Coordinates of C-alpha atoms in Angstrom, one line a residue:
Chain A
E675 CA 206.0 156.5 178.0
V676 CA 202.9 157.3 179.8
Q677 CA 204.2 157.4 184.0
L678 CA 204.6 158.6 187.4
V679 CA 208.0 159.1 189.0
Q680 CA 207.9 159.7 192.7
S681 CA 210.7 160.8 195.4
G682 CA 213.4 158.4 196.9
A683 CA 212.9 157.0 200.3
E684 CA 213.0 159.5 203.2
V685 CA 214.1 158.4 206.9
K686 CA 212.5 161.0 209.6
K687 CA 212.2 161.6 213.2
P688 CA 209.3 161.6 215.2
G689 CA 207.7 165.5 215.1
E690 CA 209.4 165.7 211.7
S691 CA 207.8 167.7 208.5
L692 CA 208.2 165.5 205.2
K693 CA 206.9 166.4 201.5
I694 CA 207.4 163.3 199.2
S695 CA 206.0 164.0 194.5
C696 CA 205.4 161.5 192.7
K697 CA 205.7 163.7 188.9
G698 CA 203.5 162.8 185.9
S699 CA 205.3 162.9 182.1
G700 CA 203.4 161.6 179.0
Y701 CA 200.4 162.6 178.8
S702 CA 198.4 165.8 180.1
F703 CA 199.4 166.2 184.0
T704 CA 196.3 168.7 184.5
S705 CA 193.3 166.6 182.7
Y706 CA 193.7 163.3 185.1
W707 CA 193.2 163.1 188.8
I708 CA 196.0 162.0 190.9
G709 CA 195.5 160.1 194.3
W710 CA 197.6 158.9 197.1
V711 CA 197.6 155.4 198.7
R712 CA 199.3 153.7 201.8
Q713 CA 200.2 150.8 202.7
M714 CA 201.9 150.0 206.3
P715 CA 204.3 147.3 206.2
G716 CA 203.2 143.8 205.7
K717 CA 199.9 145.1 205.0
G718 CA 196.7 146.4 202.4
L719 CA 196.2 148.5 200.0
E720 CA 194.5 152.6 202.2
W721 CA 192.6 154.6 200.1
M722 CA 194.3 158.3 201.2
G723 CA 193.0 161.6 199.1
I724 CA 193.2 162.1 195.2
I725 CA 194.2 165.6 193.8
Y726 CA 192.8 167.1 190.4
P727 CA 195.8 169.3 189.4
G728 CA 194.4 171.2 186.9
D729 CA 192.2 172.7 189.4
S730 CA 193.8 172.3 193.1
D731 CA 190.8 170.2 193.7
T732 CA 190.8 167.3 196.5
R733 CA 189.3 165.4 197.8
Y734 CA 190.9 163.1 201.7
S735 CA 189.7 160.0 203.0
P736 CA 187.9 160.5 206.4
S737 CA 190.6 158.5 208.2
F738 CA 192.6 161.0 206.3
Q739 CA 191.7 164.4 206.1
G740 CA 193.3 166.4 209.0
Q741 CA 196.2 164.1 209.1
V742 CA 198.2 165.1 205.6
T743 CA 198.6 167.4 202.8
I744 CA 198.0 166.9 199.4
S745 CA 199.1 169.5 197.0
A746 CA 199.9 169.5 193.0
D747 CA 202.0 172.3 191.3
K748 CA 200.9 171.7 187.7
S749 CA 203.5 173.7 185.9
I750 CA 206.0 171.3 186.9
S751 CA 203.8 168.1 186.6
T752 CA 203.6 167.6 189.8
A753 CA 201.6 166.1 192.6
Y754 CA 202.8 166.2 196.2
L755 CA 202.6 164.3 200.0
Q756 CA 202.8 166.4 203.1
W757 CA 202.4 165.4 206.8
S758 CA 204.1 168.8 208.8
S759 CA 204.5 165.8 211.9
L760 CA 204.6 162.8 211.4
K761 CA 204.7 159.3 213.1
A762 CA 206.2 156.3 214.0
S763 CA 202.4 155.3 212.6
D764 CA 203.0 156.7 209.0
T765 CA 205.6 154.3 208.8
A766 CA 204.9 152.9 204.7
M767 CA 205.3 152.5 201.5
Y768 CA 203.4 155.1 199.6
Y769 CA 202.1 155.3 196.1
C770 CA 200.8 157.5 193.6
A771 CA 198.5 156.7 191.2
R772 CA 196.3 158.6 188.0
R773 CA 192.6 158.3 187.7
G774 CA 191.4 157.0 185.1
S775 CA 189.9 160.0 182.4
G776 CA 186.9 160.2 182.5
S777 CA 184.4 161.0 185.3
F778 CA 183.4 157.8 186.1
S779 CA 185.7 156.4 186.7
Y780 CA 187.1 154.7 189.6
Y781 CA 189.7 152.8 189.2
M782 CA 193.9 153.9 188.8
D783 CA 195.6 152.8 185.7
V784 CA 198.4 154.1 186.1
W785 CA 201.0 153.8 189.5
G786 CA 204.5 155.0 190.3
K787 CA 206.7 153.0 192.0
G788 CA 206.3 153.9 196.0
T789 CA 208.1 155.7 198.0
T790 CA 209.0 155.1 201.1
V791 CA 208.6 156.7 204.2
T792 CA 209.8 155.6 207.8
V793 CA 210.0 157.8 211.2
S794 CA 211.8 156.8 214.0
S795 CA 213.9 157.8 216.4
Chain B
Q1438 CA 189.1 146.1 208.8
S1439 CA 188.4 147.1 205.5
A1440 CA 185.5 147.7 203.7
L1441 CA 185.7 145.2 201.3
T1442 CA 185.5 141.5 202.5
Q1443 CA 188.1 139.5 200.7
P1444 CA 189.3 136.6 201.2
A1445 CA 193.0 135.7 203.0
S1446 CA 193.8 133.5 200.6
V1447 CA 193.6 131.5 198.1
S1448 CA 195.7 128.6 195.7
G1449 CA 195.6 126.6 193.2
S1450 CA 197.8 124.7 190.4
P1451 CA 199.2 125.8 187.2
G1452 CA 196.0 125.0 184.2
Q1453 CA 193.9 125.4 187.2
S1454 CA 191.2 128.1 188.0
I1455 CA 190.9 130.0 190.6
T1456 CA 188.5 132.6 191.9
I1457 CA 188.4 135.5 194.4
S1458 CA 185.4 137.2 196.2
C1459 CA 185.3 140.8 197.4
T1460 CA 182.6 141.3 199.7
G1461 CA 181.2 144.6 200.0
T1462 CA 177.1 146.4 200.6
S1463 CA 174.9 148.1 198.5
S1464 CA 176.6 151.6 199.5
D1465 CA 179.7 149.6 197.6
V1466 CA 179.8 146.5 195.5
G1467 CA 175.9 145.9 194.9
G1468 CA 175.2 149.5 194.3
Y1469 CA 178.1 150.4 191.5
N1470 CA 179.9 149.0 188.9
Y1471 CA 182.7 150.7 189.3
V1472 CA 184.9 147.3 190.9
S1473 CA 188.3 147.5 189.8
W1474 CA 191.3 144.5 190.9
Y1475 CA 195.0 145.4 191.3
Q1476 CA 198.3 143.1 191.2
Q1477 CA 201.0 143.6 193.9
H1478 CA 203.8 141.6 193.1
P1479 CA 206.0 141.1 195.7
G1480 CA 208.3 144.5 196.1
K1481 CA 206.1 146.0 193.4
A1482 CA 203.4 148.8 192.6
P1483 CA 200.1 147.6 192.5
K1484 CA 199.1 146.3 188.2
L1485 CA 195.7 147.1 187.7
M1486 CA 193.5 144.1 185.5
I1487 CA 190.2 144.9 185.9
Y1488 CA 187.7 147.9 185.7
D1489 CA 184.7 148.4 185.4
V1490 CA 183.9 145.1 187.1
S1491 CA 184.7 143.1 184.0
K1492 CA 187.2 145.1 181.5
R1493 CA 190.3 144.6 180.8
P1494 CA 192.9 147.7 180.2
S1495 CA 195.1 146.8 177.0
G1496 CA 197.8 144.4 177.4
V1497 CA 196.2 142.6 180.5
S1498 CA 195.6 139.2 179.8
N1499 CA 192.5 137.7 178.4
R1500 CA 193.0 134.5 181.3
F1501 CA 192.1 137.3 184.1
S1502 CA 188.2 138.1 184.2
G1503 CA 185.6 139.9 186.2
S1504 CA 181.8 139.4 187.5
K1505 CA 179.7 140.6 190.0
S1506 CA 176.3 139.0 191.6
G1507 CA 174.4 141.7 193.9
N1508 CA 177.1 143.1 196.7
T1509 CA 180.1 140.2 195.9
A1510 CA 182.6 141.3 193.1
S1511 CA 184.7 138.1 191.8
L1512 CA 187.8 138.1 190.2
T1513 CA 188.2 134.2 188.1
I1514 CA 191.9 133.9 186.8
S1515 CA 192.4 130.8 184.0
G1516 CA 195.2 128.9 183.5
L1517 CA 196.7 129.8 186.5
Q1518 CA 199.9 130.0 185.5
A1519 CA 203.7 130.7 188.9
E1520 CA 203.5 135.0 187.7
D1521 CA 199.8 134.9 188.7
E1522 CA 201.2 134.7 192.2
A1523 CA 200.9 137.8 193.6
D1524 CA 198.8 139.6 195.8
Y1525 CA 194.8 140.8 193.9
Y1526 CA 192.8 143.7 195.9
C1527 CA 189.9 144.6 194.8
S1528 CA 188.1 147.7 195.1
S1529 CA 185.0 149.6 193.8
Y1530 CA 183.5 153.6 194.6
T1531 CA 182.1 154.3 197.7
S1532 CA 178.5 156.3 198.4
S1533 CA 180.0 156.1 202.2
S1534 CA 182.8 157.5 201.6
T1535 CA 185.8 159.9 199.6
F1536 CA 186.5 158.0 196.1
C1537 CA 186.9 154.2 196.3
V1538 CA 188.0 151.9 198.7
F1539 CA 190.2 148.1 199.0
G1540 CA 189.0 145.2 200.3
G1541 CA 192.0 143.5 202.2
G1542 CA 193.4 141.7 200.1
T1543 CA 193.9 138.1 198.6
K1544 CA 197.4 136.5 198.8
L1545 CA 197.1 134.1 195.6
T1546 CA 199.8 130.7 195.7
V1547 CA 200.6 128.7 193.5
L1548 CA 201.6 125.0 193.8

């Protein structure tokens, strides 16, 4: 079964750092792009960025460039989303998702269950 | 403000058909056949329902269909069922940003 398993909920204070993970299984992890999507409480989906674990090619949405870092460790089939200094406005649910196969696939066919990040003093 | 415009809410009775619109520009919806639709139930992850404007992934009911005309894409759900009550998001490739953009989402209520 193809699945993405995300790390558990996090509660952090403003200014702290954080790295959440997304582990792929049931498919060739290095052959599919993995994207990250933010959903703030009661709000819609926002595209953050995407990484190709095969060579770590990474693209960021302009809104998130410089705000987060996306990385991957292909040896353990895991993608990451990290912050160096969290803000209260980073409180949200974060989903990882797999991009469909092929160079002209602009959809996400498999989603993780999400990681809740709460930033509060 | 989202890059793609969706109605905030739509509603319909069981058995009826509803359509959700998704309006963009020639840089996204109108310029490419890369529109996708996602269903999200409360507290759950999004689920892919339609990709490449009108293609259905394996396992998705044929009551769900997609289309596009100009800068507006549409998701139609026929034979509405209680389980269809959810939020629906459109997404499109965009040439003006990185990868894709989402619509603001539409809450579907089954009366």
